[in-house]
mmCIF file of N, CA and C in Angstrom:
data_model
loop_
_atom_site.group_PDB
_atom_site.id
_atom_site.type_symbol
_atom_site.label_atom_id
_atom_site.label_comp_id
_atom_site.label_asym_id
_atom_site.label_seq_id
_atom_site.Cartn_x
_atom_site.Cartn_y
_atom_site.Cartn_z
ATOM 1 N N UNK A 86 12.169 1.404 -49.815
ATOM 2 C CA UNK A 86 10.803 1.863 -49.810
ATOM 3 C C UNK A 86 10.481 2.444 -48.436
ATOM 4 N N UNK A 87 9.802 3.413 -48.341
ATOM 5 C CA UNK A 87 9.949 4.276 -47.120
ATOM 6 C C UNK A 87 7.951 3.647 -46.406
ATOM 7 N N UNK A 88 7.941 3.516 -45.828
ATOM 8 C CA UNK A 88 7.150 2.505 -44.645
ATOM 9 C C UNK A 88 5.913 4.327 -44.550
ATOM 10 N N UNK A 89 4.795 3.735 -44.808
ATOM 11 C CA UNK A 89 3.930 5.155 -44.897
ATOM 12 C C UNK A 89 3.506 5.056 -43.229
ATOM 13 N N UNK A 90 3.510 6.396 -42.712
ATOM 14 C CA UNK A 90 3.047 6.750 -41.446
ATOM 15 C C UNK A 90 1.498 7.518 -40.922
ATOM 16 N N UNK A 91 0.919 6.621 -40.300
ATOM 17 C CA UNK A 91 -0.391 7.060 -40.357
ATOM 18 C C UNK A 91 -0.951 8.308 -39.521
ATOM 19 N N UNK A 92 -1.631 8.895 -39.694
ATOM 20 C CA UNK A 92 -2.624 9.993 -39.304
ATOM 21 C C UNK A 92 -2.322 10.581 -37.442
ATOM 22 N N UNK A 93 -2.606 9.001 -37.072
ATOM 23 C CA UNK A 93 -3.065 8.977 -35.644
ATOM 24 C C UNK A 93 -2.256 7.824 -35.329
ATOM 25 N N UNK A 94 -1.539 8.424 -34.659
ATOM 26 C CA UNK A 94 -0.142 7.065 -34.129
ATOM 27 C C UNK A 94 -0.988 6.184 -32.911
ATOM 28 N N UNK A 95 -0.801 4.651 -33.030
ATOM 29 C CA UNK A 95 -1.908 3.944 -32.466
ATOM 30 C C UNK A 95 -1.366 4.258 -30.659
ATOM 31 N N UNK A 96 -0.081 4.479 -30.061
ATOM 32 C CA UNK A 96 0.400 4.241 -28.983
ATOM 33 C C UNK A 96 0.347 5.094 -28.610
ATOM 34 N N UNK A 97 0.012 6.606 -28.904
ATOM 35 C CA UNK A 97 -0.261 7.906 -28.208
ATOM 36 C C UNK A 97 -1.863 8.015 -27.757
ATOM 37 N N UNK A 98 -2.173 8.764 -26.774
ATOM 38 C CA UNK A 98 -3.331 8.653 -25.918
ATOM 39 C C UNK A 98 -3.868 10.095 -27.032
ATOM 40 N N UNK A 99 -5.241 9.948 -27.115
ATOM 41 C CA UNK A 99 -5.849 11.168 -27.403
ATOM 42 C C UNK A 99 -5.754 12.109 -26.117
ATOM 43 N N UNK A 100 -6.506 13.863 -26.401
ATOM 44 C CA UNK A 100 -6.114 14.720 -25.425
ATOM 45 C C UNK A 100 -7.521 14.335 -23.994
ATOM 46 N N UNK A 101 -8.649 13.378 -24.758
ATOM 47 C CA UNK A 101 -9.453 13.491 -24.024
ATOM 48 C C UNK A 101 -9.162 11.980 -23.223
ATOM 49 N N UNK A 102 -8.690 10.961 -23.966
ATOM 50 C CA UNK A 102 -8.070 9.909 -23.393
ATOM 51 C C UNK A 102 -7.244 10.119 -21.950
ATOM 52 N N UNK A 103 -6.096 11.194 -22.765
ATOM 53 C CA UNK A 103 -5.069 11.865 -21.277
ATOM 54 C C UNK A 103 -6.153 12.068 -20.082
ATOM 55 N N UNK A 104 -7.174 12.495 -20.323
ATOM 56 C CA UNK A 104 -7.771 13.547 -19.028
ATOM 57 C C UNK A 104 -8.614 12.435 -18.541
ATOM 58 N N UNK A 105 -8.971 11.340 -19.342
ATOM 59 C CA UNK A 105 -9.920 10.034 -18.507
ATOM 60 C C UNK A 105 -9.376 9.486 -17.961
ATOM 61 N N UNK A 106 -8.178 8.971 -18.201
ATOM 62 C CA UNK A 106 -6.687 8.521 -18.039
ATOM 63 C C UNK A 106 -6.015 9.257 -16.133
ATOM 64 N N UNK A 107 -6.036 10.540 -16.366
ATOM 65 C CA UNK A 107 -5.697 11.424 -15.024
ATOM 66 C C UNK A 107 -7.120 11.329 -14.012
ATOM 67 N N UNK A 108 -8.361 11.073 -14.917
ATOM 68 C CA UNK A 108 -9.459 11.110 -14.007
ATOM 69 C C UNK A 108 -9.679 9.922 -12.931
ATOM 70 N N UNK A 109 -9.010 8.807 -14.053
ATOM 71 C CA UNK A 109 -9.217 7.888 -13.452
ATOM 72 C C UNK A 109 -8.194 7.211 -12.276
ATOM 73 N N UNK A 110 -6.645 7.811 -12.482
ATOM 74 C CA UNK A 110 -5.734 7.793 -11.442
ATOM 75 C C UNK A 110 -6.121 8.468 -10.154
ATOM 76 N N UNK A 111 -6.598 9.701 -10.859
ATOM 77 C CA UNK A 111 -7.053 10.350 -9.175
ATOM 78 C C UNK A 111 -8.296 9.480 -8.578
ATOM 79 N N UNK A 112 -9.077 9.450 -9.259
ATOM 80 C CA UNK A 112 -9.892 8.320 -8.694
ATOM 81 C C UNK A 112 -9.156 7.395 -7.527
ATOM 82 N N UNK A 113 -8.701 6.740 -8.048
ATOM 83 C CA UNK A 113 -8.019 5.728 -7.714
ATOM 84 C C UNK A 113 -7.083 5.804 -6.518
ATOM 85 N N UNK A 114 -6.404 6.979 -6.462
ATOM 86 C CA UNK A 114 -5.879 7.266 -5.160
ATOM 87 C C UNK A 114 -6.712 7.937 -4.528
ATOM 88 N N UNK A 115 -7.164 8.471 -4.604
ATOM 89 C CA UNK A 115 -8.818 8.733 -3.263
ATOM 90 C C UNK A 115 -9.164 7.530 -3.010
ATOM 91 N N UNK A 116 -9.846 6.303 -3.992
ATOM 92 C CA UNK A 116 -10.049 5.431 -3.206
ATOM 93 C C UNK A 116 -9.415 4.621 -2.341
ATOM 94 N N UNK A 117 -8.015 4.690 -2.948
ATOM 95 C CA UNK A 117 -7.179 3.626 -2.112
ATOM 96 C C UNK A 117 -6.267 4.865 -0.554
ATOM 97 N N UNK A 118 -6.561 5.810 -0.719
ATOM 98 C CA UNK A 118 -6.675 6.629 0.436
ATOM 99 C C UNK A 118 -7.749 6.186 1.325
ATOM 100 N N UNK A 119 -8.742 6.034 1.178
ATOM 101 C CA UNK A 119 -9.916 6.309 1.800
ATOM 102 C C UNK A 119 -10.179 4.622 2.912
ATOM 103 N N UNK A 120 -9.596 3.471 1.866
ATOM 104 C CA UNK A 120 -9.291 2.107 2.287
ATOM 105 C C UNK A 120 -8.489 2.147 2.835
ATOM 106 N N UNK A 121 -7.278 2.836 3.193
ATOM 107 C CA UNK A 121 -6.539 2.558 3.917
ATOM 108 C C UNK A 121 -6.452 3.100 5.087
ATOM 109 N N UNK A 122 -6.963 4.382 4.972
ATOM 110 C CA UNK A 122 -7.239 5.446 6.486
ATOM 111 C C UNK A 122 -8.547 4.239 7.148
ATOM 112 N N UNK A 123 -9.062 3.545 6.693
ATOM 113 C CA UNK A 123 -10.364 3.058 7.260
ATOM 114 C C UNK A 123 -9.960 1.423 7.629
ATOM 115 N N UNK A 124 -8.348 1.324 7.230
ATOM 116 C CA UNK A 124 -7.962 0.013 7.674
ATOM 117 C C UNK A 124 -6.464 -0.036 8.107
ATOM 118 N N UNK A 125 -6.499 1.266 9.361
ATOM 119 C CA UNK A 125 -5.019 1.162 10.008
ATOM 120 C C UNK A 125 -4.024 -0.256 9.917
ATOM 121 N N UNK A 126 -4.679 -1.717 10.559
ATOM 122 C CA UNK A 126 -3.884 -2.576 10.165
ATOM 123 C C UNK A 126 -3.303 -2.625 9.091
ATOM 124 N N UNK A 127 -3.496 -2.891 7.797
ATOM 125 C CA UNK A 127 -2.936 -2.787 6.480
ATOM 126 C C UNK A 127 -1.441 -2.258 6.940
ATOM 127 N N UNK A 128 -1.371 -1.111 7.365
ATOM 128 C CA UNK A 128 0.072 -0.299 7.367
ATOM 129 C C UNK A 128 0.788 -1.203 8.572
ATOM 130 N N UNK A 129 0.030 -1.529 10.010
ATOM 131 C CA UNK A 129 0.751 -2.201 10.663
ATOM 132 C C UNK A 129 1.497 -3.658 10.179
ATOM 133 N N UNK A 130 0.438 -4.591 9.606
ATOM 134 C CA UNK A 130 0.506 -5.402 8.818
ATOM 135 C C UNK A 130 1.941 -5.127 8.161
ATOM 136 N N UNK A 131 2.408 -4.476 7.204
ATOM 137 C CA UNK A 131 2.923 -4.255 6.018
ATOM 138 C C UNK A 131 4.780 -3.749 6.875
ATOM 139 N N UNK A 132 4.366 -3.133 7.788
ATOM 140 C CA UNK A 132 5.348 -2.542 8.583
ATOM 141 C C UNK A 132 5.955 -3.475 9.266
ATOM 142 N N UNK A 133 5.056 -4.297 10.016
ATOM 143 C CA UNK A 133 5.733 -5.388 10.793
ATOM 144 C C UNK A 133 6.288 -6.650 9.803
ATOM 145 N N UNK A 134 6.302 -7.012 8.572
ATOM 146 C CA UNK A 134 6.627 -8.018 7.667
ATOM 147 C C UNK A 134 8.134 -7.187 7.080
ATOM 148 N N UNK A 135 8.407 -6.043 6.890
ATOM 149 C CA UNK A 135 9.048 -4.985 6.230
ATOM 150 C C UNK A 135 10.256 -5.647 7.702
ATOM 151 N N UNK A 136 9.900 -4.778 8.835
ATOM 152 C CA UNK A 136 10.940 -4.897 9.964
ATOM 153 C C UNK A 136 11.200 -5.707 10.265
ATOM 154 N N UNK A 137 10.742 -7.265 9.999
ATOM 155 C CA UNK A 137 11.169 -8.936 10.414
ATOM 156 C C UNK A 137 12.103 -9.200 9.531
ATOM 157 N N UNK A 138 11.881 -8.529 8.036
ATOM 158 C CA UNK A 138 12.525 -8.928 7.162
ATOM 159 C C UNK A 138 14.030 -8.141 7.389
ATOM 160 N N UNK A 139 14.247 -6.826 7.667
ATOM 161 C CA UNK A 139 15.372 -6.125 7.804
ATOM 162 C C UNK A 139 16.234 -6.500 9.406
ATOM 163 N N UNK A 140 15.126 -7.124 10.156
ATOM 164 C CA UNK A 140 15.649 -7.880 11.317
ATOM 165 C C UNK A 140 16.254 -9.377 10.818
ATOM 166 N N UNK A 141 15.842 -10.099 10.181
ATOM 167 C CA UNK A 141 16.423 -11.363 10.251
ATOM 168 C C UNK A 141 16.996 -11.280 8.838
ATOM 169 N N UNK A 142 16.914 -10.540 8.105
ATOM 170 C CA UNK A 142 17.957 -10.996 6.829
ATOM 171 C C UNK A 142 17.777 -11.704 5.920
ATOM 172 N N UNK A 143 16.456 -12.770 5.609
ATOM 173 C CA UNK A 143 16.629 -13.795 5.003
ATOM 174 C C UNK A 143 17.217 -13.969 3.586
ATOM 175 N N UNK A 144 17.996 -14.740 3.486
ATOM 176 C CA UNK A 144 18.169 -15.369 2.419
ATOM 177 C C UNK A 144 17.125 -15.478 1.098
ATOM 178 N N UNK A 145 16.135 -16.574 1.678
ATOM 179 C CA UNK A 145 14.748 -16.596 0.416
ATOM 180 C C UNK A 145 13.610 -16.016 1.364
ATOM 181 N N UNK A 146 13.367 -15.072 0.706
ATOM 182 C CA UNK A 146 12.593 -13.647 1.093
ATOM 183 C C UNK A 146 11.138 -14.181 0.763
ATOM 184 N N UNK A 147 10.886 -14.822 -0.453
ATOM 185 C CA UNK A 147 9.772 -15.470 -0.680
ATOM 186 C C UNK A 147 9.546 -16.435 0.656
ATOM 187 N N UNK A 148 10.134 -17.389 0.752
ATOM 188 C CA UNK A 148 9.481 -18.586 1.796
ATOM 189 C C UNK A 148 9.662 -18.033 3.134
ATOM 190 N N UNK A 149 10.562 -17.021 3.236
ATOM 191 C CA UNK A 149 10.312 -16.061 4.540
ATOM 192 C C UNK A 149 8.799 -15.278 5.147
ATOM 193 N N UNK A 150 8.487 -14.721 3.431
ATOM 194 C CA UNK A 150 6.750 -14.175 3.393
ATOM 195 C C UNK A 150 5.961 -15.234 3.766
ATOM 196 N N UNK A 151 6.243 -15.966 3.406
ATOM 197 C CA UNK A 151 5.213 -17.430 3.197
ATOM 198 C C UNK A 151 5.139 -17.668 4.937
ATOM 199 N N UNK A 152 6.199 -18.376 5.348
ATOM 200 C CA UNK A 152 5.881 -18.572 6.426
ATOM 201 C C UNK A 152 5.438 -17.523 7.705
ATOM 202 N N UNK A 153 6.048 -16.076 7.203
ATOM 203 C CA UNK A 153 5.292 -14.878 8.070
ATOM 204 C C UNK A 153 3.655 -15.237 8.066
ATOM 205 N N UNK A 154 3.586 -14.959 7.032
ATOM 206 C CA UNK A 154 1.908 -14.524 6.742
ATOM 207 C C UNK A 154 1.133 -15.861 6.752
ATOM 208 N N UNK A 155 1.574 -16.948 6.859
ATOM 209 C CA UNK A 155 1.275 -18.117 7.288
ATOM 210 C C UNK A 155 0.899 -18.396 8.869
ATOM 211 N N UNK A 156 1.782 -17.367 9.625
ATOM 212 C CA UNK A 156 1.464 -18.136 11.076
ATOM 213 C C UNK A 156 0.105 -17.789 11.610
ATOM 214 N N UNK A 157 0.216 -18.706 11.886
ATOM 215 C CA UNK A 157 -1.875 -19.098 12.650
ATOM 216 C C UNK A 157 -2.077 -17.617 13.421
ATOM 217 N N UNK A 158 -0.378 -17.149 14.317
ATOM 218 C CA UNK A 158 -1.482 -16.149 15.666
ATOM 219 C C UNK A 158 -1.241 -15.190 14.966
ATOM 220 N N UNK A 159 -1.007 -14.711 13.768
ATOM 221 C CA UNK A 159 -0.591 -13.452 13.061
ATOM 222 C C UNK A 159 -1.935 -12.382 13.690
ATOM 223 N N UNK A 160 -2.777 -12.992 13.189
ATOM 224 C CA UNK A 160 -3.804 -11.928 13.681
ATOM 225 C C UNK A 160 -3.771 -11.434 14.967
ATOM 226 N N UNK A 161 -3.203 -12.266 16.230
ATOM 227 C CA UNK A 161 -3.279 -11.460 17.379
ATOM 228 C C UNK A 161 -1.992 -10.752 17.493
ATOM 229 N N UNK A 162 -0.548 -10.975 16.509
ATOM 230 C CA UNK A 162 0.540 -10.478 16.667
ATOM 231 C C UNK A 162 -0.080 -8.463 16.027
ATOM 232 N N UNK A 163 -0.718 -9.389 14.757
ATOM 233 C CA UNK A 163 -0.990 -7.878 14.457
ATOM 234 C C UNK A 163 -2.176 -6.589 15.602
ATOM 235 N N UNK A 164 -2.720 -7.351 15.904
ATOM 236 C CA UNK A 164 -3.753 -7.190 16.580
ATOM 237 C C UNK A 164 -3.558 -6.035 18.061
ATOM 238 N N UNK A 165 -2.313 -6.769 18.597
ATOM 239 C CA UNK A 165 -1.555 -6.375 19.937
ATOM 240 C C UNK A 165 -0.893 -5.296 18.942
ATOM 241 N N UNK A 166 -0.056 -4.862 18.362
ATOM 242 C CA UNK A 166 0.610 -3.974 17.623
ATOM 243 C C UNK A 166 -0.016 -3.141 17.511
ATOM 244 N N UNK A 167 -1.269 -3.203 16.369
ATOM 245 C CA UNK A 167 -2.216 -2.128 15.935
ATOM 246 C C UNK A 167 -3.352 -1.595 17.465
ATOM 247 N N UNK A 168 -3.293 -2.002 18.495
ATOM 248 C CA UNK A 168 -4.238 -1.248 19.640
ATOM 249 C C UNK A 168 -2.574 -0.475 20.485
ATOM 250 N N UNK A 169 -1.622 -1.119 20.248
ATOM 251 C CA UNK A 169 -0.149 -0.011 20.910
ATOM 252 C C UNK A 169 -0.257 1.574 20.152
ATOM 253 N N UNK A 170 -0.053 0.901 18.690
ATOM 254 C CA UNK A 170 0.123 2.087 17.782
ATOM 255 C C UNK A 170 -1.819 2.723 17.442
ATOM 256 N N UNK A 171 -2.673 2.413 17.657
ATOM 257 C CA UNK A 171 -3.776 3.265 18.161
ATOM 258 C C UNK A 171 -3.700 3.907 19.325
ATOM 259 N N UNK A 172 -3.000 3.501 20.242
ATOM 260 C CA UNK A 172 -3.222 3.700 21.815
ATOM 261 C C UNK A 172 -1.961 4.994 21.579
ATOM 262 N N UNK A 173 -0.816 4.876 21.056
ATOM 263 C CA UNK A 173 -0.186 6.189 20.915
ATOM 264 C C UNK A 173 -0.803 7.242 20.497
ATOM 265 N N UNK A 174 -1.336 6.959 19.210
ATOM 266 C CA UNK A 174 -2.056 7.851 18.420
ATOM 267 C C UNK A 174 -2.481 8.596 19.216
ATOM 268 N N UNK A 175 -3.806 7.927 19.783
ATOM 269 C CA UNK A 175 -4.595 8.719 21.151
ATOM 270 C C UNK A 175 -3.961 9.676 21.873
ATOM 271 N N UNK A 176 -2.744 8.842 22.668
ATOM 272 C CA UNK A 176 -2.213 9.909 23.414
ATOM 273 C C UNK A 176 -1.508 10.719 22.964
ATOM 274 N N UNK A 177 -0.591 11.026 22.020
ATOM 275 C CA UNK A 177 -0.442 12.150 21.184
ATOM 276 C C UNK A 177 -1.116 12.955 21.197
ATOM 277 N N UNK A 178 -2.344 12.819 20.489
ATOM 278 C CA UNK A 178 -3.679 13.520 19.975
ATOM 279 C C UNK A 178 -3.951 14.315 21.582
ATOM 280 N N UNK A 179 -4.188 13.648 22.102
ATOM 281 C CA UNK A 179 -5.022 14.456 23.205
ATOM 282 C C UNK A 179 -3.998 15.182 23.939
ATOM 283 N N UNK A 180 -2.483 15.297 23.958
ATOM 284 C CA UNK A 180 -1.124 15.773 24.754
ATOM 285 C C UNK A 180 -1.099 16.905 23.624
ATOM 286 N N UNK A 181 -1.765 17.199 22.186
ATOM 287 C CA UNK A 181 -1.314 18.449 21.718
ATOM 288 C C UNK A 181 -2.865 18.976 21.550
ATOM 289 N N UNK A 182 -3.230 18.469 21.945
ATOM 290 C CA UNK A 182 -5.048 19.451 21.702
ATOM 291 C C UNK A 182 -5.313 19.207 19.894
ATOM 292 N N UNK A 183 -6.630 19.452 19.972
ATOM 293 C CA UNK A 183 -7.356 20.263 18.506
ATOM 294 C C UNK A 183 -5.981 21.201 18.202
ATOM 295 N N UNK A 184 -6.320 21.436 16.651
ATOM 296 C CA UNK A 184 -5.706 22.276 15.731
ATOM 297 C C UNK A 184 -6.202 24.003 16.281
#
């Protein structure tokens, strides 16, 4: 007995679905653009956990995170990092002028 196939297949997006669907991705990366240009740490943050990890190797990568993002002075580790890598920025910026 051959299994009847309906009209409107339930797992395909309509054409206006697609475009709410794309509206809402772009959305979404503008906003999470916009949060992140407005929260340089995040990237320092993310960078410095990335390079501890490819520096020390660990084994369990989980209890490695754990205890990273656990330590009490994290905030001033990140802290000292993110005013270096602002403080480059700067001088860059001002060693090539305006556009």
């Amino acid at each position: 007995m051959e299994a009847k196939v309906d009209a409107v297949k339930p797992d395909v997006l309509t054409a206006e679905q697609q475009e709410t669907l794309r509206q809402f991705k772009i959305k979404t990366r503008v906003d999470n653009e916009k949060y992140l240009s407005s929260h340089p740490e995040v990237e320092v943050l993310v960078g410095d956990f990335l390079s501890e990890v490819l520096l020390h190797r660990p084994a369990d990568v989980r209890r490695f995170a754990a205890d990273h993002f656990s330590n009490p002075d994290l905030h001033l580790v990140i802290g000292s990092k993110l005013r270096r890598t602002l403080g480059e920025t700067t001088r860059t910026a001002s060693r090539t002028g305006p556009d």
